[in-house]
Coordinates of C-alpha atoms in Angstrom, one line a residue:
Chain G
X125 CA 0.0 0.0 0.0
X126 CA 2.6 2.6 1.0
X127 CA 6.0 2.9 -0.5
X128 CA 9.4 4.3 0.4
X129 CA 10.9 7.5 -1.1
X130 CA 14.6 7.9 -1.6
X131 CA 15.9 11.4 -2.5
X132 CA 19.4 10.8 -3.6
X133 CA 21.8 13.7 -3.9
X134 CA 19.3 16.0 -5.6
X135 CA 20.5 19.4 -6.9
X136 CA 18.5 22.0 -8.7
X137 CA 19.9 25.0 -10.4
X138 CA 17.3 27.5 -11.7
X139 CA 17.9 29.3 -14.9
X140 CA 18.8 32.5 -13.1
X141 CA 21.7 30.7 -11.4
X142 CA 20.0 30.3 -8.1
X143 CA 20.9 27.0 -6.5
X144 CA 17.5 26.0 -5.1
X145 CA 18.6 22.5 -3.9
X146 CA 22.2 21.6 -3.1
X147 CA 22.9 17.8 -3.0
X148 CA 19.9 16.9 -0.8
X149 CA 19.5 13.3 0.3
X150 CA 16.6 12.0 2.4
X151 CA 15.2 8.6 2.8
X152 CA 11.6 8.2 3.9
X153 CA 10.6 4.6 4.9
X154 CA 7.3 3.1 3.9
X155 CA 4.6 4.4 6.3
X156 CA 6.8 7.1 7.7
X157 CA 5.6 10.7 8.1
X158 CA 8.3 13.3 7.5
X159 CA 7.6 17.0 8.0
X160 CA 9.9 19.5 6.2
X161 CA 10.1 23.0 7.8
X162 CA 12.3 26.0 7.1
X163 CA 12.2 29.6 6.2
X164 CA 10.6 30.6 2.8
X165 CA 13.0 30.3 -0.1
X166 CA 14.8 27.4 1.6
X167 CA 13.9 25.0 -1.1
X168 CA 11.5 22.8 0.8
X169 CA 8.6 23.2 -1.7
X170 CA 11.1 22.7 -4.6
X171 CA 12.3 19.5 -3.0
X172 CA 8.8 18.2 -2.6
X173 CA 8.0 19.0 -6.2
X174 CA 11.0 17.0 -7.4
X175 CA 9.5 13.9 -5.8
X176 CA 6.8 13.7 -8.5
X177 CA 8.8 15.6 -11.1
X178 CA 6.7 18.7 -11.2
X179 CA 10.2 20.1 -10.9
X180 CA 13.1 18.6 -12.8
X181 CA 16.4 18.1 -11.2
X182 CA 19.8 19.3 -12.4
X183 CA 21.5 16.4 -10.7
X184 CA 20.6 13.3 -8.6
X185 CA 17.5 11.2 -8.6
X186 CA 14.4 10.3 -6.7
X187 CA 13.3 6.7 -6.2
X188 CA 9.7 5.8 -5.2
X189 CA 9.5 2.2 -4.2
X190 CA 12.9 1.7 -5.8
X191 CA 11.8 3.1 -9.2
X192 CA 13.6 6.2 -10.6
X193 CA 11.4 9.2 -11.2
X194 CA 13.9 11.3 -13.1
X195 CA 15.2 8.9 -15.7
X196 CA 12.3 6.8 -16.7
X197 CA 10.5 9.4 -18.8
X198 CA 8.3 6.9 -20.6
X199 CA 6.3 5.7 -17.5
X200 CA 6.3 9.1 -15.9
X201 CA 2.5 9.3 -15.8
X202 CA 2.3 5.8 -14.3
X203 CA 5.0 6.7 -11.7
X204 CA 3.2 10.0 -10.8
X205 CA 0.2 8.0 -9.9
X206 CA 2.1 6.5 -7.0
X207 CA 2.6 10.0 -5.5
X208 CA -0.5 12.0 -4.7
X209 CA 0.0 15.7 -4.2
X210 CA -1.9 18.3 -2.2
X211 CA -1.2 22.0 -3.1
X212 CA -1.2 25.1 -1.0
X213 CA -3.8 26.6 -3.3
X214 CA -5.9 23.4 -3.5
X215 CA -6.0 23.6 -7.4
X216 CA -9.4 22.0 -7.6
X217 CA -10.8 22.0 -11.1
X218 CA -13.4 24.8 -10.9
X219 CA -15.5 23.7 -13.8
X220 CA -16.2 20.3 -12.3
X221 CA -18.3 19.3 -9.4
X222 CA -16.7 17.9 -6.3
X223 CA -17.4 14.3 -7.3
X224 CA -16.2 14.9 -10.9
X225 CA -13.0 16.4 -9.5
X226 CA -12.3 13.2 -7.7
X227 CA -13.4 10.8 -10.4
X228 CA -11.8 12.5 -13.4
X229 CA -8.3 11.1 -13.2
X230 CA -9.3 7.5 -12.2
X231 CA -11.7 7.5 -15.2
X232 CA -9.4 9.0 -17.8
X233 CA -6.0 7.7 -16.7
X234 CA -6.9 4.3 -15.4
X235 CA -10.1 3.7 -17.4
X236 CA -11.7 2.2 -14.4
X237 CA -15.4 1.4 -14.5
X238 CA -17.6 4.4 -13.6
X239 CA -19.4 2.6 -10.8
X240 CA -16.3 1.5 -9.0
X241 CA -14.8 5.0 -9.2
X242 CA -17.9 6.7 -8.0
X243 CA -18.2 4.4 -5.1
X244 CA -14.6 5.0 -4.1
X245 CA -15.0 8.7 -4.5
X246 CA -18.1 8.7 -2.2
X247 CA -16.2 6.7 0.4
X248 CA -13.3 9.2 0.2
X249 CA -15.7 12.1 0.6
X250 CA -17.2 10.4 3.6
X251 CA -13.7 9.9 5.0
X252 CA -12.9 13.6 4.7
X253 CA -16.2 14.6 6.2
X254 CA -17.8 15.9 3.0
X255 CA -20.1 13.0 2.1
X256 CA -23.0 15.3 1.2
X257 CA -21.1 17.8 -0.9
X258 CA -20.5 15.7 -4.0
X259 CA -22.6 17.8 -6.2
X260 CA -21.3 21.1 -5.1
X261 CA -18.8 23.1 -7.1
X262 CA -15.4 24.1 -5.6
X263 CA -16.4 27.8 -5.5
X264 CA -19.3 26.9 -3.2
X265 CA -17.0 25.3 -0.6
X266 CA -14.8 27.0 2.1
X267 CA -11.1 26.8 1.8
X268 CA -10.8 24.0 4.4
X269 CA -13.5 22.0 2.6
X270 CA -11.7 22.5 -0.8
X271 CA -8.5 21.3 0.7
X272 CA -10.2 18.2 2.0
X273 CA -11.7 17.6 -1.4
X274 CA -8.2 18.0 -2.9
X275 CA -6.9 15.3 -0.5
X276 CA -9.7 13.0 -1.5
X277 CA -8.9 13.7 -5.1
X278 CA -5.3 12.7 -4.6
X279 CA -6.3 9.6 -2.7
X280 CA -8.7 8.5 -5.5
X281 CA -5.7 7.5 -7.5
X282 CA -4.7 5.1 -4.7
X283 CA -1.2 6.6 -4.3
X284 CA 1.5 5.0 -2.2
X285 CA 3.0 8.3 -1.1
X286 CA 1.3 11.5 -0.3
X287 CA 3.0 14.9 -0.8
X288 CA 1.6 17.9 1.0
X289 CA 2.9 21.4 -0.1
X290 CA 2.0 23.8 2.7
X291 CA -1.6 22.4 2.8
X292 CA -2.9 24.8 5.5
X293 CA -1.0 28.0 4.6
X294 CA -3.8 29.4 2.5
X295 CA -6.5 28.6 5.0
X296 CA -8.3 30.8 7.6
X297 CA -7.2 29.7 11.1
X298 CA -10.5 28.1 12.0
X299 CA -10.3 25.9 8.9
X300 CA -6.9 24.4 9.6
X301 CA -8.0 21.9 12.2
X302 CA -10.3 19.9 9.9
X303 CA -7.5 19.5 7.3
X304 CA -4.9 18.5 9.8
X305 CA -7.4 15.9 11.3
X306 CA -7.7 14.3 7.9
X307 CA -4.0 14.2 7.5
X308 CA -3.5 12.7 11.0
X309 CA -6.0 10.0 10.1
X310 CA -4.2 9.3 6.9
X311 CA -0.9 9.1 8.8
X312 CA -2.3 6.6 11.3
X313 CA -3.5 4.5 8.4
X314 CA 0.1 4.0 7.5
X315 CA 0.5 6.3 4.5
X316 CA 4.0 7.5 3.6
X317 CA 3.8 11.2 3.9
X318 CA 6.1 14.1 3.1
X319 CA 4.7 17.3 4.5
X320 CA 6.0 20.8 3.9
X321 CA 4.4 22.8 6.6
X322 CA 4.5 25.7 9.1
X323 CA 2.3 23.9 11.5
X324 CA 4.8 23.0 14.2
X325 CA 2.0 21.5 16.4
X326 CA 1.2 19.1 13.6
X327 CA 4.9 18.3 13.0
X328 CA 5.4 17.6 16.7
X329 CA 2.3 15.4 17.1
X330 CA 2.3 13.4 13.9
X331 CA 5.8 13.4 12.3
X332 CA 8.1 10.5 12.8
X333 CA 11.0 12.8 11.8
X334 CA 11.2 16.5 11.2
X335 CA 13.6 18.0 8.6
X336 CA 14.9 21.6 8.8
X337 CA 16.0 23.1 5.5
X338 CA 17.8 26.3 4.8
X339 CA 19.4 27.6 1.6
X340 CA 18.7 24.5 -0.4
X341 CA 20.3 22.2 2.2
X342 CA 19.0 19.9 4.9
X343 CA 20.4 21.4 8.1
X344 CA 19.0 19.0 10.6
X345 CA 16.9 15.9 10.7
X346 CA 15.6 14.7 14.1
X347 CA 12.7 13.1 15.8
X348 CA 10.1 15.7 17.0
X349 CA 11.0 15.5 20.7
X350 CA 14.7 16.2 19.9
X351 CA 13.8 18.6 17.1
X352 CA 11.8 21.0 19.2
X353 CA 14.1 20.8 22.2
X354 CA 15.7 24.2 22.7
X355 CA 19.5 23.9 22.2
X356 CA 22.8 25.6 21.5
X357 CA 21.6 28.7 19.6
X358 CA 21.7 27.1 16.1
X359 CA 19.9 28.5 13.1
X360 CA 17.1 26.0 13.8
X361 CA 16.6 27.6 17.2
X362 CA 16.4 31.1 15.6
X363 CA 13.8 29.8 13.1
X364 CA 11.8 28.0 15.7
X365 CA 12.0 31.1 17.9
X366 CA 10.4 33.1 15.1
X367 CA 7.6 30.7 14.2
X368 CA 6.7 29.6 17.7
X369 CA 6.8 33.0 19.2
Chain J
X187 CA -34.7 58.5 -13.0
X188 CA -35.8 61.7 -14.5
X189 CA -32.2 62.6 -15.6
X190 CA -31.9 59.2 -17.2
X191 CA -34.8 59.8 -19.4
X192 CA -33.3 63.2 -20.3
X193 CA -30.1 61.5 -21.5
X194 CA -32.1 58.9 -23.5
X195 CA -33.8 61.9 -25.1
X196 CA -30.4 63.4 -25.9
X197 CA -29.3 60.1 -27.5
X198 CA -32.5 60.0 -29.7
X199 CA -32.1 63.7 -30.6
X200 CA -28.5 63.2 -31.7
X201 CA -29.5 60.2 -33.9
X202 CA -32.3 62.3 -35.4
X203 CA -29.9 65.2 -36.1
X204 CA -27.5 62.8 -37.8
X205 CA -30.3 61.5 -40.0
X206 CA -31.5 64.9 -40.9
X207 CA -27.9 66.1 -41.8
X208 CA -27.4 63.0 -44.0
X209 CA -30.6 63.9 -45.8
X210 CA -29.6 67.6 -46.1
X211 CA -26.2 66.6 -47.3
X212 CA -27.7 64.5 -50.1
X213 CA -29.9 67.4 -51.2
X214 CA -26.8 69.5 -51.8
X215 CA -25.5 67.1 -54.4
X216 CA -28.8 66.9 -56.4
X217 CA -29.4 63.3 -55.7
X218 CA -32.8 61.6 -56.3
X219 CA -33.4 59.0 -53.7
X220 CA -35.3 56.0 -55.1
X221 CA -35.8 53.7 -52.2
X222 CA -38.7 52.0 -54.1
X223 CA -36.2 50.3 -56.4
X224 CA -34.3 48.6 -53.6
X225 CA -36.7 45.8 -52.6
X226 CA -36.7 44.4 -56.2
X227 CA -33.0 43.6 -55.7
X228 CA -33.7 41.6 -52.5
X229 CA -36.9 39.7 -53.4
X230 CA -39.2 40.5 -56.3
X231 CA -42.4 39.1 -57.8
X232 CA -41.8 39.0 -61.5
X233 CA -42.2 37.0 -64.7
X234 CA -39.4 34.7 -65.8
X235 CA -39.0 33.3 -69.3
X236 CA -38.7 29.6 -69.7
X237 CA -36.6 28.4 -72.7
X238 CA -36.4 25.1 -74.3
X239 CA -33.1 23.2 -74.6
X240 CA -34.3 21.1 -77.5
X241 CA -35.0 21.6 -81.2
X242 CA -38.4 20.1 -82.0
X243 CA -42.2 20.2 -82.4
X244 CA -44.5 21.7 -79.8
X245 CA -47.5 19.7 -78.4
X246 CA -50.0 21.3 -76.1
X247 CA -52.4 19.3 -74.0
X248 CA -54.5 20.9 -71.1
X249 CA -52.1 23.8 -70.7
X250 CA -49.1 21.5 -70.6
X251 CA -46.4 22.2 -73.2
X252 CA -44.3 19.3 -74.5
X253 CA -41.4 19.5 -76.9
X254 CA -40.7 16.4 -78.9
X255 CA -37.2 16.4 -80.3
X256 CA -36.8 16.1 -84.1
X257 CA -33.1 15.2 -84.1
X258 CA -33.5 12.6 -81.4
X259 CA -37.1 11.4 -81.2
X260 CA -36.6 9.9 -77.8
X261 CA -35.8 13.3 -76.3
X262 CA -38.6 15.3 -74.9
X263 CA -39.1 18.2 -72.5
X264 CA -42.2 19.4 -70.8
X265 CA -43.4 22.6 -69.1
X266 CA -46.3 22.8 -66.7
X267 CA -48.0 25.5 -64.7
X268 CA -47.1 28.3 -67.2
X269 CA -48.8 31.6 -66.6
X270 CA -48.4 32.6 -70.2
X271 CA -47.8 30.3 -73.2
X272 CA -46.0 32.0 -76.2
X273 CA -46.0 29.0 -78.6
X274 CA -48.8 27.1 -80.4
X275 CA -49.5 23.5 -81.0
X276 CA -47.4 22.2 -83.9
X277 CA -44.8 25.0 -83.8
X278 CA -41.3 24.2 -84.7
X279 CA -38.9 25.5 -82.0
X280 CA -35.2 25.8 -81.7
X281 CA -32.9 25.4 -78.8
X282 CA -33.1 28.5 -76.6
X283 CA -36.5 29.7 -77.8
X284 CA -38.9 31.1 -75.2
X285 CA -41.8 28.8 -74.6
X286 CA -43.7 30.8 -72.0
X287 CA -43.3 32.5 -68.7
X288 CA -44.1 31.8 -65.1
X289 CA -44.4 34.5 -62.5
X290 CA -43.4 34.1 -58.9
X291 CA -41.1 35.3 -56.1
X292 CA -37.6 35.6 -57.2
X293 CA -34.6 36.0 -55.0
X294 CA -32.8 39.2 -56.0
X295 CA -29.0 39.6 -56.4
X296 CA -28.6 41.2 -53.0
X297 CA -30.3 38.3 -51.2
X298 CA -28.1 35.9 -53.2
X299 CA -25.1 37.9 -52.2
X300 CA -26.2 37.6 -48.6
X301 CA -26.5 33.8 -49.0
X302 CA -23.0 33.6 -50.5
X303 CA -21.6 35.8 -47.7
X304 CA -23.2 33.5 -45.1
X305 CA -21.9 30.5 -46.9
X306 CA -18.4 31.9 -47.1
X307 CA -18.5 32.9 -43.4
X308 CA -19.8 29.6 -42.1
X309 CA -17.4 27.5 -44.1
X310 CA -14.4 29.7 -43.2
X311 CA -15.6 29.6 -39.6
X312 CA -15.8 25.8 -39.6
X313 CA -12.2 25.6 -40.8
X314 CA -10.7 28.5 -38.9
X315 CA -11.7 27.2 -35.4
X316 CA -9.7 23.9 -35.7
X317 CA -6.8 25.7 -37.4
X318 CA -6.8 28.3 -34.6
X319 CA -7.1 25.7 -31.9
X320 CA -4.2 23.7 -33.3
X321 CA -2.0 26.8 -33.7
X322 CA -2.9 28.1 -30.3
X323 CA -1.9 24.8 -28.7
X324 CA 1.3 25.0 -30.7
X325 CA 2.0 28.4 -29.3
X326 CA 1.9 27.1 -25.7
X327 CA 3.7 23.9 -26.5
X328 CA 7.1 23.1 -25.0
X329 CA 8.1 21.5 -28.3
X330 CA 10.3 24.1 -30.1
X331 CA 9.2 22.9 -33.6
X332 CA 5.5 23.2 -32.8
X333 CA 6.0 26.5 -31.0
X334 CA 8.1 28.1 -33.7
X335 CA 5.8 26.9 -36.5
X336 CA 2.8 28.3 -34.8
X337 CA 4.5 31.6 -34.0
X338 CA 5.7 31.9 -37.6
X339 CA 2.2 31.2 -39.0
X340 CA 0.6 33.8 -36.7
X341 CA 3.3 36.4 -37.4
X342 CA 3.1 36.0 -41.2
X343 CA -0.7 36.1 -41.3
X344 CA -1.1 38.9 -38.9
X345 CA 1.6 40.9 -40.5
X346 CA 0.2 41.0 -44.1
X347 CA -3.0 42.5 -45.4
X348 CA -5.9 40.1 -45.9
X349 CA -6.5 41.5 -49.4
X350 CA -2.9 40.5 -50.4
X351 CA -3.5 37.0 -48.8
X352 CA -6.6 36.6 -50.8
X353 CA -4.7 37.4 -54.0
X354 CA -2.0 35.0 -53.1
X355 CA -4.5 32.2 -52.3
X356 CA -6.3 32.8 -55.5
X357 CA -3.5 33.4 -58.0
X358 CA -0.7 31.2 -56.4
X359 CA -2.2 28.5 -54.2
X360 CA -5.4 28.4 -56.2
X361 CA -3.5 27.9 -59.5
X362 CA -1.0 25.4 -58.1
X363 CA -3.7 23.2 -56.5
X364 CA -6.3 24.2 -59.1
X365 CA -8.8 25.5 -56.5
X366 CA -12.1 27.1 -57.4
X367 CA -12.7 30.7 -56.5
X368 CA -14.9 29.8 -53.6
X369 CA -12.4 27.3 -52.2
X370 CA -9.6 29.8 -52.5
X371 CA -11.7 32.5 -50.8
X372 CA -12.8 30.2 -48.0
X373 CA -9.2 29.0 -47.5
X374 CA -7.8 32.5 -47.3
X375 CA -10.5 33.6 -44.8
X376 CA -10.0 30.5 -42.7
X377 CA -6.3 30.8 -42.6
X378 CA -6.5 34.5 -41.8
X379 CA -9.1 34.1 -39.0
X380 CA -7.3 31.0 -37.7
X381 CA -4.2 33.1 -36.8
X382 CA -6.3 35.5 -34.7
X383 CA -8.2 32.6 -33.1
X384 CA -4.8 31.0 -32.3
X385 CA -3.8 34.1 -30.3
X386 CA -7.2 34.1 -28.5
X387 CA -6.8 30.4 -27.6
X388 CA -3.2 31.0 -26.4
X389 CA -4.3 33.9 -24.2
X390 CA -7.2 31.7 -22.9
X391 CA -4.9 28.9 -22.0
X392 CA -2.3 31.2 -20.4
X393 CA -5.0 32.8 -18.3
X394 CA -5.6 29.5 -16.5
X395 CA -3.5 29.3 -13.3
X396 CA -0.4 27.0 -13.6
X397 CA -1.6 25.0 -10.7
X398 CA -4.4 23.5 -12.8
X399 CA -1.9 21.8 -15.1
X400 CA 0.2 20.8 -12.2
X401 CA -2.7 19.3 -10.3
X402 CA -3.8 17.4 -13.4
X403 CA -0.3 16.1 -14.1
X404 CA 0.3 15.1 -10.5
X405 CA -2.8 12.9 -10.8
X406 CA -1.0 11.0 -13.5
X407 CA -2.8 12.6 -16.5
X408 CA -0.8 13.1 -19.7
X409 CA -0.3 16.6 -21.1
X410 CA -3.0 15.9 -23.7
X411 CA -5.5 14.6 -21.1
X412 CA -4.9 17.6 -18.8
X413 CA -5.4 20.0 -21.8
X414 CA -8.5 18.3 -22.9
X415 CA -10.3 17.7 -19.6
X416 CA -8.9 20.5 -17.4
X417 CA -7.4 23.4 -19.2
X418 CA -9.4 23.8 -22.5
X419 CA -12.8 23.5 -20.9
X420 CA -11.9 26.4 -18.6
X421 CA -10.0 28.4 -21.3
X422 CA -12.9 28.1 -23.8
X423 CA -15.3 29.8 -21.5
X424 CA -13.0 32.7 -21.2
X425 CA -12.3 32.9 -24.9
X426 CA -15.9 33.1 -25.9
X427 CA -16.2 37.0 -25.9
X428 CA -13.1 37.6 -27.9
X429 CA -14.0 34.7 -30.2
X430 CA -17.4 36.3 -30.9
X431 CA -15.6 39.5 -31.9
X432 CA -13.4 37.6 -34.2
X433 CA -16.3 35.8 -35.9
X434 CA -18.0 39.1 -36.5
X435 CA -14.8 40.3 -38.0
X436 CA -14.8 37.2 -40.2
X437 CA -18.3 38.1 -41.6
X438 CA -17.1 41.6 -42.4
X439 CA -13.7 40.5 -43.8
X440 CA -15.5 38.2 -46.1
X441 CA -16.4 41.3 -48.2
X442 CA -12.8 41.4 -49.4
X443 CA -13.2 38.1 -51.4
X444 CA -15.3 40.1 -53.9
X445 CA -12.0 41.0 -55.5
X446 CA -11.6 37.5 -56.8
X447 CA -15.0 37.7 -58.4
X448 CA -17.0 35.8 -55.8
X449 CA -20.5 37.4 -55.9
X450 CA -20.9 37.9 -52.2
X451 CA -23.0 40.7 -50.7
X452 CA -20.4 43.4 -51.5
X453 CA -19.9 42.4 -55.1
X454 CA -23.7 42.0 -55.6
X455 CA -24.0 45.5 -54.2
X456 CA -21.5 46.8 -56.7
X457 CA -23.2 45.1 -59.6
X458 CA -26.6 46.4 -58.6
X459 CA -25.2 49.9 -58.3
X460 CA -23.9 49.6 -61.8
X461 CA -27.3 48.7 -63.2
X462 CA -29.4 51.1 -61.0
X463 CA -27.2 54.1 -60.6
X464 CA -28.5 54.4 -57.0
X465 CA -25.3 54.0 -55.0
X466 CA -26.6 55.7 -51.9
X467 CA -29.6 53.5 -51.3
X468 CA -27.8 50.3 -52.3
X469 CA -24.8 50.8 -50.1
X470 CA -26.9 51.7 -47.2
X471 CA -28.9 48.6 -47.8
X472 CA -25.8 46.4 -48.0
X473 CA -24.5 47.9 -44.8
X474 CA -27.8 47.2 -43.2
X475 CA -27.8 43.6 -44.3
X476 CA -24.3 43.0 -42.9
X477 CA -25.5 44.6 -39.7
X478 CA -28.4 42.2 -39.5
X479 CA -26.0 39.2 -39.9
X480 CA -23.5 40.5 -37.3
X481 CA -26.1 41.6 -34.8
X482 CA -27.9 38.3 -34.9
X483 CA -24.6 36.5 -34.4
X484 CA -23.9 38.7 -31.4
X485 CA -27.3 37.9 -30.0
X486 CA -26.8 34.2 -30.3
X487 CA -23.4 34.3 -28.7
X488 CA -24.7 36.5 -25.8
X489 CA -27.4 33.9 -25.2
X490 CA -24.8 31.2 -25.2
X491 CA -22.6 33.1 -22.8
X492 CA -25.5 33.6 -20.4
X493 CA -26.2 30.0 -20.4
X494 CA -22.6 29.1 -19.7
X495 CA -22.5 31.6 -16.9
X496 CA -25.5 30.0 -15.3
X497 CA -24.0 26.6 -15.7
X498 CA -21.0 27.9 -13.8
X499 CA -22.9 27.7 -10.6

């Protein structure tokens, strides 16, 4: 069901000469939840986006379940199905109803029978607490509800890894809890998760390991207890001091 | 409320003043307006002569005229429902002789011109939309060949006058591929309009947030699937208003094909002017007929837009 992710020595040089990622390596075991934190511009979103090749790499590779993402260009679409992605801005398809948002990819990409897909979509909607909103359009939902639909949409492809790119950053504070609850449930179901986030509470409660990135490099990897332990005046401490203030 | 009616009144007054000044201007050039002539060139009730295509002997039975061929006895031709018969039983007639006449409603040259203009516009439209869609997709493609080809096409077409393109299509492409006038005209219009539609399509696609494509791709959809199911449906809705403007332009631009002797509404107008010497009335009428076409198209598209807006939910 869930798969491992190996990020091997990934570097990314943008066209303007900015080194967004500098030889980053990170191994995430199957079923593990890893949160990535760091100041903006530290490359954490870029790193996440290299995992399903929304961002190409200059050097290095990413393996999902042992399969290379950045060399096997032919099966790219099949490989991408293994990694579901949830975006900061939800990116729901505004012209489709909630249920159609969820069923579109399984129907078009996997050519699964309509009934199976609809049933699964309904189950997923129930799971994210929106079982009665299938016929609504994204614009009729609150931000938190849209993000939960986006999670259901990603899960409909039955991914083995879930990537979250600041999933609660665009939400009103009172909407954050619902989304985090869905993510917690997903984590306890054993899904491999990579989460770029500013929600330190979530990282502390749910993550198996927390990664601190700065200037395109991983500065520190630790289990949450150790990670949030105040220590020695490092850059991590400065950062945590700012976000936890 | 009161002041609104006042400004509506001002609008009406200005229109009236314009009409009066046009009339006054025409008086100064000693022009006799003959509007009564115009309807005949749109539809007319008139007699039309019927001619035989055979050489033979006339037989009339119960008002029905039959010509029995003399050179080829098996050949015969018959005319029924004639309002006036100009031959008698047993007459010997030659190919091209008038047998009689029949009166009825005839479609005048201006109405024919309107039909030809409609035909040209609809055909050109049917071809220009796929051409434009293809070129528009090429413009946003990451493939350099597709992107550069599309850009070159758009630049060349938008950078040269339509009149010159029509001449090239008729005299060069038409000659090389032996196209009829109509085909050359439709092709020139379709290729011309396609370039503008390509830019509209490109703008529409680029107006869709990048996240839509990323979300679709992250779900495992191919570029084509994402375009077809996610990007284009949204882009099309946004391109409808500029597309409508372009289609109205197409109807108007179709008047230029009259230079390669296609008898569209404009050419029909010119021919009617030559035979009536009433240029003022005819050109105003032609303008009015174009306006009817474009206004009804605008109306249809506005309806369509409203329905889409409602479906947006």
